[in-house]
Amino acid sequence: MAATDDRRPKYQRIADSLREAIQSGEYGPGDRLPGENDLMATHGVARMTARQALGVLRDEGIAEARKGAGVFVRAFRPLRRRGIQRLARDQWGNGRSIWSADIDSRALEVDQVSVSEETAPEHISAVLDLSAEDVTCVRRRRFVLDNKPVLLATSYLPLSLAAGSAITQEDTGPGGTYARLAELGYEPVHFREEIRSRMPSPDETTQLSMAPGTPVILISRTAFTDQGRPVEVNEMTLDAASYVLEYDFDANPKPTSPNATASTTPA
């Protein structure tokens, strides 16, 4: 294994050593990393090799360049997304945002919200059991944590269900959409999430202020009533460098409704 490692490009080996120093705590959040001149002198490499090594860490989201100052360990703490606890009824049923299970005392802002009436994409209509002509209430949001955009979300709900309720407003009120669905008699009792990953589109890179080379995580969540009716599909795009996904569950979960097994394909 060592021989294989030795054949890797020098810039990759330098990047690995810097990454290990960051992970060990030698360089903490906000600390300045050795510059190109320092790496050239320490490792006996050309400037381009030193630049490539620092570029690897920037592309991974570990470090960020500050114009005229150097390259620094990224200070943003990844968000631990507690996939099961955040959807418990104790959260939204008591008027709390599902985000409160994740962010502790950190500052979260929804800085872009739009609500519209649209015919849903075919794969969404299929999950919601709608015809091609049926209209959905579409809610689009961008979430910003500690001044860093971390998530784009688009929710689709049957308009026949949401019409005339606060779900069609930008501010859905305490507990959010799920609390409003419960008030309408469509309380979500079962959720399914499907997770994928890919490289972002140029628009996603811009909206999430992502470093080049950082992938996105795609989560498609479907909410079901106790009768197995799907009432919402939420398609989320996450900055992969900003998240840790945590799922805490029992080894012998209760069986789910056979009506809640249809597949969802994220966009």
PDB file of C-alpha atoms in Angstrom:
ATOM      1  CA  MET A   1       0.000   0.000   0.000  1.00  0.00           C
ATOM      2  CA  ALA A   2       2.820   2.405   0.853  1.00  0.00           C
ATOM      3  CA  ALA A   3       4.411   1.891  -2.575  1.00  0.00           C
ATOM      4  CA  THR A   4       1.109   2.705  -4.237  1.00  0.00           C
ATOM      5  CA  ASP A   5       0.752   5.856  -2.149  1.00  0.00           C
ATOM      6  CA  ASP A   6       4.293   6.942  -3.084  1.00  0.00           C
ATOM      7  CA  ARG A   7       3.371   6.865  -6.759  1.00  0.00           C
ATOM      8  CA  ARG A   8       0.579   9.353  -6.313  1.00  0.00           C
ATOM      9  CA  PRO A   9       1.146  12.929  -7.517  1.00  0.00           C
ATOM     10  CA  LYS A  10       3.113  15.089  -5.093  1.00  0.00           C
ATOM     11  CA  TYR A  11       0.316  17.625  -4.800  1.00  0.00           C
ATOM     12  CA  GLN A  12      -2.057  14.877  -3.628  1.00  0.00           C
ATOM     13  CA  ARG A  13       0.398  13.705  -0.973  1.00  0.00           C
ATOM     14  CA  ILE A  14       0.866  17.280   0.256  1.00  0.00           C
ATOM     15  CA  ALA A  15      -2.906  17.749   0.384  1.00  0.00           C
ATOM     16  CA  ASP A  16      -3.213  14.514   2.381  1.00  0.00           C
ATOM     17  CA  SER A  17      -0.665  15.699   4.936  1.00  0.00           C
ATOM     18  CA  LEU A  18      -2.464  19.030   5.330  1.00  0.00           C
ATOM     19  CA  ARG A  19      -5.810  17.265   5.683  1.00  0.00           C
ATOM     20  CA  GLU A  20      -4.400  14.990   8.387  1.00  0.00           C
ATOM     21  CA  ALA A  21      -3.021  18.040  10.216  1.00  0.00           C
ATOM     22  CA  ILE A  22      -6.469  19.642  10.125  1.00  0.00           C
ATOM     23  CA  GLN A  23      -8.188  16.465  11.334  1.00  0.00           C
ATOM     24  CA  SER A  24      -5.680  16.074  14.186  1.00  0.00           C
ATOM     25  CA  GLY A  25      -6.332  19.626  15.368  1.00  0.00           C
ATOM     26  CA  GLU A  26      -2.951  21.045  14.398  1.00  0.00           C
ATOM     27  CA  TYR A  27      -4.895  23.567  12.332  1.00  0.00           C
ATOM     28  CA  GLY A  28      -8.281  24.573  13.706  1.00  0.00           C
ATOM     29  CA  PRO A  29     -11.261  26.335  12.116  1.00  0.00           C
ATOM     30  CA  GLY A  30     -10.197  29.746  10.853  1.00  0.00           C
ATOM     31  CA  ASP A  31      -6.466  29.006  11.038  1.00  0.00           C
ATOM     32  CA  ARG A  32      -4.245  29.985   8.127  1.00  0.00           C
ATOM     33  CA  LEU A  33      -2.655  27.063   6.278  1.00  0.00           C
ATOM     34  CA  PRO A  34       0.921  27.124   4.983  1.00  0.00           C
ATOM     35  CA  GLY A  35       1.074  29.206   1.822  1.00  0.00           C
ATOM     36  CA  GLU A  36       2.530  28.311  -1.532  1.00  0.00           C
ATOM     37  CA  ASN A  37       5.997  29.572  -0.589  1.00  0.00           C
ATOM     38  CA  ASP A  38       5.926  27.578   2.667  1.00  0.00           C
ATOM     39  CA  LEU A  39       4.904  24.377   0.859  1.00  0.00           C
ATOM     40  CA  MET A  40       7.526  24.909  -1.829  1.00  0.00           C
ATOM     41  CA  ALA A  41      10.261  25.212   0.787  1.00  0.00           C
ATOM     42  CA  THR A  42       9.032  22.375   3.018  1.00  0.00           C
ATOM     43  CA  HIS A  43       8.377  19.819   0.273  1.00  0.00           C
ATOM     44  CA  GLY A  44      10.828  20.969  -2.402  1.00  0.00           C
ATOM     45  CA  VAL A  45       8.140  21.343  -5.069  1.00  0.00           C
ATOM     46  CA  ALA A  46       7.276  23.862  -7.741  1.00  0.00           C
ATOM     47  CA  ARG A  47       4.739  26.605  -7.132  1.00  0.00           C
ATOM     48  CA  MET A  48       2.152  24.912  -9.343  1.00  0.00           C
ATOM     49  CA  THR A  49       2.369  21.732  -7.247  1.00  0.00           C
ATOM     50  CA  ALA A  50       1.876  23.711  -4.034  1.00  0.00           C
ATOM     51  CA  ARG A  51      -1.056  25.551  -5.601  1.00  0.00           C
ATOM     52  CA  GLN A  52      -2.664  22.280  -6.691  1.00  0.00           C
ATOM     53  CA  ALA A  53      -2.341  20.862  -3.166  1.00  0.00           C
ATOM     54  CA  LEU A  54      -4.154  23.818  -1.642  1.00  0.00           C
ATOM     55  CA  GLY A  55      -6.715  23.609  -4.446  1.00  0.00           C
ATOM     56  CA  VAL A  56      -7.581  20.045  -3.444  1.00  0.00           C
ATOM     57  CA  LEU A  57      -8.548  21.200   0.054  1.00  0.00           C
ATOM     58  CA  ARG A  58     -10.588  24.100  -1.327  1.00  0.00           C
ATOM     59  CA  ASP A  59     -12.427  21.780  -3.724  1.00  0.00           C
ATOM     60  CA  GLU A  60     -13.252  19.435  -0.853  1.00  0.00           C
ATOM     61  CA  GLY A  61     -14.728  22.316   1.125  1.00  0.00           C
ATOM     62  CA  ILE A  62     -12.139  21.899   3.892  1.00  0.00           C
ATOM     63  CA  ALA A  63     -10.390  25.201   3.208  1.00  0.00           C
ATOM     64  CA  GLU A  64     -11.265  28.563   1.705  1.00  0.00           C
ATOM     65  CA  ALA A  65      -9.146  31.213   0.017  1.00  0.00           C
ATOM     66  CA  ARG A  66      -9.286  34.802   1.227  1.00  0.00           C
ATOM     67  CA  LYS A  67      -8.083  37.320  -1.310  1.00  0.00           C
ATOM     68  CA  GLY A  68      -4.742  38.782  -0.328  1.00  0.00           C
ATOM     69  CA  ALA A  69      -4.592  36.814   2.936  1.00  0.00           C
ATOM     70  CA  GLY A  70      -4.044  33.158   2.055  1.00  0.00           C
ATOM     71  CA  VAL A  71      -5.882  29.858   2.474  1.00  0.00           C
ATOM     72  CA  PHE A  72      -7.671  29.140   5.750  1.00  0.00           C
ATOM     73  CA  VAL A  73      -9.353  26.137   7.371  1.00  0.00           C
ATOM     74  CA  ARG A  74     -13.045  26.520   6.761  1.00  0.00           C
ATOM     75  CA  ALA A  75     -14.702  27.771   9.945  1.00  0.00           C
ATOM     76  CA  PHE A  76     -18.240  26.625   9.112  1.00  0.00           C
ATOM     77  CA  ARG A  77     -19.345  23.684  11.252  1.00  0.00           C
ATOM     78  CA  PRO A  78     -21.217  21.034   9.257  1.00  0.00           C
ATOM     79  CA  LEU A  79     -24.880  20.697  10.187  1.00  0.00           C
ATOM     80  CA  ARG A  80     -25.814  17.347  11.724  1.00  0.00           C
ATOM     81  CA  ARG A  81     -29.149  16.522  10.098  1.00  0.00           C
ATOM     82  CA  ARG A  82     -31.003  14.157  12.435  1.00  0.00           C
ATOM     83  CA  GLY A  83     -33.134  12.432   9.836  1.00  0.00           C
ATOM     84  CA  ILE A  84     -35.567  10.694  12.202  1.00  0.00           C
ATOM     85  CA  GLN A  85     -35.824  12.947  15.252  1.00  0.00           C
ATOM     86  CA  ARG A  86     -36.514  16.049  13.135  1.00  0.00           C
ATOM     87  CA  LEU A  87     -39.707  14.517  11.691  1.00  0.00           C
ATOM     88  CA  ALA A  88     -41.204  13.409  15.013  1.00  0.00           C
ATOM     89  CA  ARG A  89     -44.668  14.785  15.740  1.00  0.00           C
ATOM     90  CA  ASP A  90     -43.292  16.230  18.992  1.00  0.00           C
ATOM     91  CA  GLN A  91     -41.453  18.729  16.784  1.00  0.00           C
ATOM     92  CA  TRP A  92     -43.988  20.188  14.358  1.00  0.00           C
ATOM     93  CA  GLY A  93     -47.014  19.094  16.411  1.00  0.00           C
ATOM     94  CA  ASN A  94     -45.943  21.471  19.165  1.00  0.00           C
ATOM     95  CA  GLY A  95     -45.351  24.413  16.880  1.00  0.00           C
ATOM     96  CA  ARG A  96     -41.590  23.914  16.480  1.00  0.00           C
ATOM     97  CA  SER A  97     -39.753  23.904  13.195  1.00  0.00           C
ATOM     98  CA  ILE A  98     -38.336  20.511  12.224  1.00  0.00           C
ATOM     99  CA  TRP A  99     -35.026  22.360  11.891  1.00  0.00           C
ATOM    100  CA  SER A 100     -34.903  22.939  15.652  1.00  0.00           C
ATOM    101  CA  ALA A 101     -33.811  19.294  16.053  1.00  0.00           C
ATOM    102  CA  ASP A 102     -30.685  20.049  14.021  1.00  0.00           C
ATOM    103  CA  ILE A 103     -29.442  23.568  14.631  1.00  0.00           C
ATOM    104  CA  ASP A 104     -29.375  24.012  18.424  1.00  0.00           C
ATOM    105  CA  SER A 105     -28.738  27.745  18.938  1.00  0.00           C
ATOM    106  CA  ARG A 106     -27.303  28.435  15.489  1.00  0.00           C
ATOM    107  CA  ALA A 107     -28.807  31.134  13.277  1.00  0.00           C
ATOM    108  CA  LEU A 108     -31.096  29.792  10.548  1.00  0.00           C
ATOM    109  CA  GLU A 109     -32.828  31.974   7.980  1.00  0.00           C
ATOM    110  CA  VAL A 110     -35.108  31.185   5.062  1.00  0.00           C
ATOM    111  CA  ASP A 111     -34.054  34.019   2.796  1.00  0.00           C
ATOM    112  CA  GLN A 112     -35.916  33.002  -0.371  1.00  0.00           C
ATOM    113  CA  VAL A 113     -39.517  31.765  -0.391  1.00  0.00           C
ATOM    114  CA  SER A 114     -41.920  31.453  -3.298  1.00  0.00           C
ATOM    115  CA  VAL A 115     -45.315  29.768  -3.521  1.00  0.00           C
ATOM    116  CA  SER A 116     -46.980  28.986  -6.840  1.00  0.00           C
ATOM    117  CA  GLU A 117     -49.577  26.784  -8.492  1.00  0.00           C
ATOM    118  CA  GLU A 118     -48.083  24.484 -11.089  1.00  0.00           C
ATOM    119  CA  THR A 119     -48.616  21.215 -12.879  1.00  0.00           C
ATOM    120  CA  ALA A 120     -46.101  18.931 -11.221  1.00  0.00           C
ATOM    121  CA  PRO A 121     -43.387  17.004 -13.067  1.00  0.00           C
ATOM    122  CA  GLU A 122     -44.483  13.556 -14.134  1.00  0.00           C
ATOM    123  CA  HIS A 123     -42.545  11.701 -11.437  1.00  0.00           C
ATOM    124  CA  ILE A 124     -44.083  13.906  -8.717  1.00  0.00           C
ATOM    125  CA  SER A 125     -47.615  13.426 -10.060  1.00  0.00           C
ATOM    126  CA  ALA A 126     -47.048   9.673 -10.045  1.00  0.00           C
ATOM    127  CA  VAL A 127     -46.030   9.651  -6.376  1.00  0.00           C
ATOM    128  CA  LEU A 128     -48.917  11.936  -5.342  1.00  0.00           C
ATOM    129  CA  ASP A 129     -51.350   9.837  -7.404  1.00  0.00           C
ATOM    130  CA  LEU A 130     -52.395  12.838  -9.517  1.00  0.00           C
ATOM    131  CA  SER A 131     -53.459  13.020 -13.130  1.00  0.00           C
ATOM    132  CA  ALA A 132     -51.367  14.925 -15.654  1.00  0.00           C
ATOM    133  CA  GLU A 133     -53.819  17.858 -15.462  1.00  0.00           C
ATOM    134  CA  ASP A 134     -53.934  18.143 -11.685  1.00  0.00           C
ATOM    135  CA  VAL A 135     -52.345  21.272 -10.208  1.00  0.00           C
ATOM    136  CA  THR A 136     -50.023  21.288  -7.184  1.00  0.00           C
ATOM    137  CA  CYS A 137     -49.057  23.896  -4.627  1.00  0.00           C
ATOM    138  CA  VAL A 138     -45.307  24.342  -5.036  1.00  0.00           C
ATOM    139  CA  ARG A 139     -43.204  25.837  -2.235  1.00  0.00           C
ATOM    140  CA  ARG A 140     -39.575  26.758  -2.990  1.00  0.00           C
ATOM    141  CA  ARG A 141     -37.179  27.843  -0.231  1.00  0.00           C
ATOM    142  CA  ARG A 142     -33.496  28.520   0.341  1.00  0.00           C
ATOM    143  CA  PHE A 143     -32.151  27.917   3.851  1.00  0.00           C
ATOM    144  CA  VAL A 144     -29.134  29.838   5.173  1.00  0.00           C
ATOM    145  CA  LEU A 145     -27.259  28.703   8.292  1.00  0.00           C
ATOM    146  CA  ASP A 146     -24.730  31.004   9.972  1.00  0.00           C
ATOM    147  CA  ASN A 147     -24.832  33.197   6.831  1.00  0.00           C
ATOM    148  CA  LYS A 148     -24.008  30.201   4.589  1.00  0.00           C
ATOM    149  CA  PRO A 149     -26.627  28.868   2.105  1.00  0.00           C
ATOM    150  CA  VAL A 150     -26.911  25.135   2.820  1.00  0.00           C
ATOM    151  CA  LEU A 151     -30.176  23.854   1.316  1.00  0.00           C
ATOM    152  CA  LEU A 152     -32.595  24.370  -1.558  1.00  0.00           C
ATOM    153  CA  ALA A 153     -36.021  22.765  -1.081  1.00  0.00           C
ATOM    154  CA  THR A 154     -39.054  22.384  -3.327  1.00  0.00           C
ATOM    155  CA  SER A 155     -42.259  20.911  -1.882  1.00  0.00           C
ATOM    156  CA  TYR A 156     -45.211  19.687  -3.947  1.00  0.00           C
ATOM    157  CA  LEU A 157     -48.682  19.232  -2.410  1.00  0.00           C
ATOM    158  CA  PRO A 158     -52.002  18.547  -4.162  1.00  0.00           C
ATOM    159  CA  LEU A 159     -53.689  21.924  -4.615  1.00  0.00           C
ATOM    160  CA  SER A 160     -57.061  20.300  -3.970  1.00  0.00           C
ATOM    161  CA  LEU A 161     -55.784  19.592  -0.465  1.00  0.00           C
ATOM    162  CA  ALA A 162     -53.867  22.803   0.276  1.00  0.00           C
ATOM    163  CA  ALA A 163     -56.114  25.419  -1.373  1.00  0.00           C
ATOM    164  CA  GLY A 164     -57.333  28.125   1.000  1.00  0.00           C
ATOM    165  CA  SER A 165     -54.965  27.127   3.812  1.00  0.00           C
ATOM    166  CA  ALA A 166     -51.803  28.742   5.174  1.00  0.00           C
ATOM    167  CA  ILE A 167     -49.824  26.212   3.145  1.00  0.00           C
ATOM    168  CA  THR A 168     -50.352  28.491   0.160  1.00  0.00           C
ATOM    169  CA  GLN A 169     -48.814  31.440   2.044  1.00  0.00           C
ATOM    170  CA  GLU A 170     -45.101  32.185   2.366  1.00  0.00           C
ATOM    171  CA  ASP A 171     -45.354  31.890   6.168  1.00  0.00           C
ATOM    172  CA  THR A 172     -47.199  28.694   7.040  1.00  0.00           C
ATOM    173  CA  GLY A 173     -47.233  29.457  10.775  1.00  0.00           C
ATOM    174  CA  PRO A 174     -46.038  27.515  13.865  1.00  0.00           C
ATOM    175  CA  GLY A 175     -45.080  23.931  13.079  1.00  0.00           C
ATOM    176  CA  GLY A 176     -44.968  24.616   9.359  1.00  0.00           C
ATOM    177  CA  THR A 177     -46.615  22.655   6.575  1.00  0.00           C
ATOM    178  CA  TYR A 178     -47.002  19.432   8.554  1.00  0.00           C
ATOM    179  CA  ALA A 179     -48.906  21.150  11.353  1.00  0.00           C
ATOM    180  CA  ARG A 180     -51.223  22.714   8.774  1.00  0.00           C
ATOM    181  CA  LEU A 181     -51.767  19.349   7.082  1.00  0.00           C
ATOM    182  CA  ALA A 182     -52.754  17.888  10.462  1.00  0.00           C
ATOM    183  CA  GLU A 183     -55.303  20.687  10.953  1.00  0.00           C
ATOM    184  CA  LEU A 184     -56.781  19.862   7.542  1.00  0.00           C
ATOM    185  CA  GLY A 185     -57.194  16.205   8.535  1.00  0.00           C
ATOM    186  CA  TYR A 186     -54.148  14.936   6.614  1.00  0.00           C
ATOM    187  CA  GLU A 187     -51.653  14.466   9.425  1.00  0.00           C
ATOM    188  CA  PRO A 188     -48.375  12.914   8.211  1.00  0.00           C
ATOM    189  CA  VAL A 189     -47.618   9.751  10.184  1.00  0.00           C
ATOM    190  CA  HIS A 190     -45.066   8.077   7.919  1.00  0.00           C
ATOM    191  CA  PHE A 191     -42.142   9.444   5.925  1.00  0.00           C
ATOM    192  CA  ARG A 192     -39.820   7.962   3.354  1.00  0.00           C
ATOM    193  CA  GLU A 193     -36.548   9.571   2.268  1.00  0.00           C
ATOM    194  CA  GLU A 194     -34.426   8.573  -0.702  1.00  0.00           C
ATOM    195  CA  ILE A 195     -30.865   9.868  -0.964  1.00  0.00           C
ATOM    196  CA  ARG A 196     -28.607  10.359  -3.956  1.00  0.00           C
ATOM    197  CA  SER A 197     -25.531  12.421  -4.769  1.00  0.00           C
ATOM    198  CA  ARG A 198     -24.220  14.128  -7.893  1.00  0.00           C
ATOM    199  CA  MET A 199     -22.257  17.164  -8.965  1.00  0.00           C
ATOM    200  CA  PRO A 200     -24.241  20.430  -8.861  1.00  0.00           C
ATOM    201  CA  SER A 201     -25.550  22.432 -11.761  1.00  0.00           C
ATOM    202  CA  PRO A 202     -24.058  25.921 -12.254  1.00  0.00           C
ATOM    203  CA  ASP A 203     -27.240  27.445 -10.799  1.00  0.00           C
ATOM    204  CA  GLU A 204     -27.049  25.227  -7.689  1.00  0.00           C
ATOM    205  CA  THR A 205     -23.372  26.111  -7.223  1.00  0.00           C
ATOM    206  CA  THR A 206     -24.283  29.800  -7.298  1.00  0.00           C
ATOM    207  CA  GLN A 207     -27.349  29.547  -5.058  1.00  0.00           C
ATOM    208  CA  LEU A 208     -25.502  27.488  -2.431  1.00  0.00           C
ATOM    209  CA  SER A 209     -22.216  29.468  -2.690  1.00  0.00           C
ATOM    210  CA  MET A 210     -20.332  26.183  -3.078  1.00  0.00           C
ATOM    211  CA  ALA A 211     -16.619  25.681  -3.629  1.00  0.00           C
ATOM    212  CA  PRO A 212     -15.738  24.176  -7.024  1.00  0.00           C
ATOM    213  CA  GLY A 213     -15.733  20.390  -7.020  1.00  0.00           C
ATOM    214  CA  THR A 214     -18.177  20.031  -4.100  1.00  0.00           C
ATOM    215  CA  PRO A 215     -21.038  17.585  -4.750  1.00  0.00           C
ATOM    216  CA  VAL A 216     -24.642  17.992  -3.674  1.00  0.00           C
ATOM    217  CA  ILE A 217     -26.788  15.541  -1.739  1.00  0.00           C
ATOM    218  CA  LEU A 218     -30.312  15.014  -3.077  1.00  0.00           C
ATOM    219  CA  ILE A 219     -32.990  13.970  -0.609  1.00  0.00           C
ATOM    220  CA  SER A 220     -36.524  13.252  -1.775  1.00  0.00           C
ATOM    221  CA  ARG A 221     -38.993  12.921   1.093  1.00  0.00           C
ATOM    222  CA  THR A 222     -42.585  11.744   0.789  1.00  0.00           C
ATOM    223  CA  ALA A 223     -45.083  12.277   3.634  1.00  0.00           C
ATOM    224  CA  PHE A 224     -47.999   9.846   4.081  1.00  0.00           C
ATOM    225  CA  THR A 225     -51.189   9.887   6.158  1.00  0.00           C
ATOM    226  CA  ASP A 226     -52.230   6.915   8.293  1.00  0.00           C
ATOM    227  CA  GLN A 227     -54.310   5.745   5.325  1.00  0.00           C
ATOM    228  CA  GLY A 228     -51.187   5.589   3.183  1.00  0.00           C
ATOM    229  CA  ARG A 229     -52.092   8.666   1.150  1.00  0.00           C
ATOM    230  CA  PRO A 230     -49.062  10.666  -0.048  1.00  0.00           C
ATOM    231  CA  VAL A 231     -49.659  14.339   0.750  1.00  0.00           C
ATOM    232  CA  GLU A 232     -46.290  15.969   0.084  1.00  0.00           C
ATOM    233  CA  VAL A 233     -43.120  15.364  -1.878  1.00  0.00           C
ATOM    234  CA  ASN A 234     -40.170  17.523  -0.820  1.00  0.00           C
ATOM    235  CA  GLU A 235     -37.101  17.527  -3.070  1.00  0.00           C
ATOM    236  CA  MET A 236     -34.019  18.920  -1.312  1.00  0.00           C
ATOM    237  CA  THR A 237     -30.578  19.829  -2.614  1.00  0.00           C
ATOM    238  CA  LEU A 238     -27.902  20.004   0.101  1.00  0.00           C
ATOM    239  CA  ASP A 239     -24.348  21.316  -0.014  1.00  0.00           C
ATOM    240  CA  ALA A 240     -22.497  18.073   0.800  1.00  0.00           C
ATOM    241  CA  ALA A 241     -19.689  19.945   2.580  1.00  0.00           C
ATOM    242  CA  SER A 242     -22.225  21.497   4.971  1.00  0.00           C
ATOM    243  CA  TYR A 243     -23.917  18.334   6.233  1.00  0.00           C
ATOM    244  CA  VAL A 244     -23.546  15.185   8.279  1.00  0.00           C
ATOM    245  CA  LEU A 245     -26.568  12.907   7.789  1.00  0.00           C
ATOM    246  CA  GLU A 246     -27.533  11.066  10.971  1.00  0.00           C
ATOM    247  CA  TYR A 247     -30.158   8.301  11.182  1.00  0.00           C
ATOM    248  CA  ASP A 248     -30.849   6.793  14.616  1.00  0.00           C
ATOM    249  CA  PHE A 249     -33.349   3.906  14.631  1.00  0.00           C
ATOM    250  CA  ASP A 250     -34.180   0.622  16.321  1.00  0.00           C
ATOM    251  CA  ALA A 251     -33.069  -2.744  14.941  1.00  0.00           C
ATOM    252  CA  ASN A 252     -36.693  -3.981  14.892  1.00  0.00           C
ATOM    253  CA  PRO A 253     -38.844  -1.105  13.618  1.00  0.00           C
ATOM    254  CA  LYS A 254     -42.618  -1.382  13.497  1.00  0.00           C
ATOM    255  CA  PRO A 255     -43.917  -2.514  10.099  1.00  0.00           C
ATOM    256  CA  THR A 256     -45.061   0.287   7.820  1.00  0.00           C
ATOM    257  CA  SER A 257     -48.289   0.475   5.895  1.00  0.00           C
ATOM    258  CA  PRO A 258     -48.203  -1.571   2.659  1.00  0.00           C
ATOM    259  CA  ASN A 259     -49.823   1.435   0.974  1.00  0.00           C
ATOM    260  CA  ALA A 260     -46.725   3.545   1.624  1.00  0.00           C
ATOM    261  CA  THR A 261     -44.240   1.672  -0.571  1.00  0.00           C
ATOM    262  CA  ALA A 262     -44.410   3.504  -3.912  1.00  0.00           C
ATOM    263  CA  SER A 263     -41.032   4.675  -5.212  1.00  0.00           C
ATOM    264  CA  THR A 264     -40.005   8.305  -5.529  1.00  0.00           C
ATOM    265  CA  THR A 265     -37.308   9.403  -7.983  1.00  0.00           C
ATOM    266  CA  PRO A 266     -35.549  12.654  -7.050  1.00  0.00           C
ATOM    267  CA  ALA A 267     -35.110  15.233  -9.774  1.00  0.00           C
TER     268      ALA A 267
END
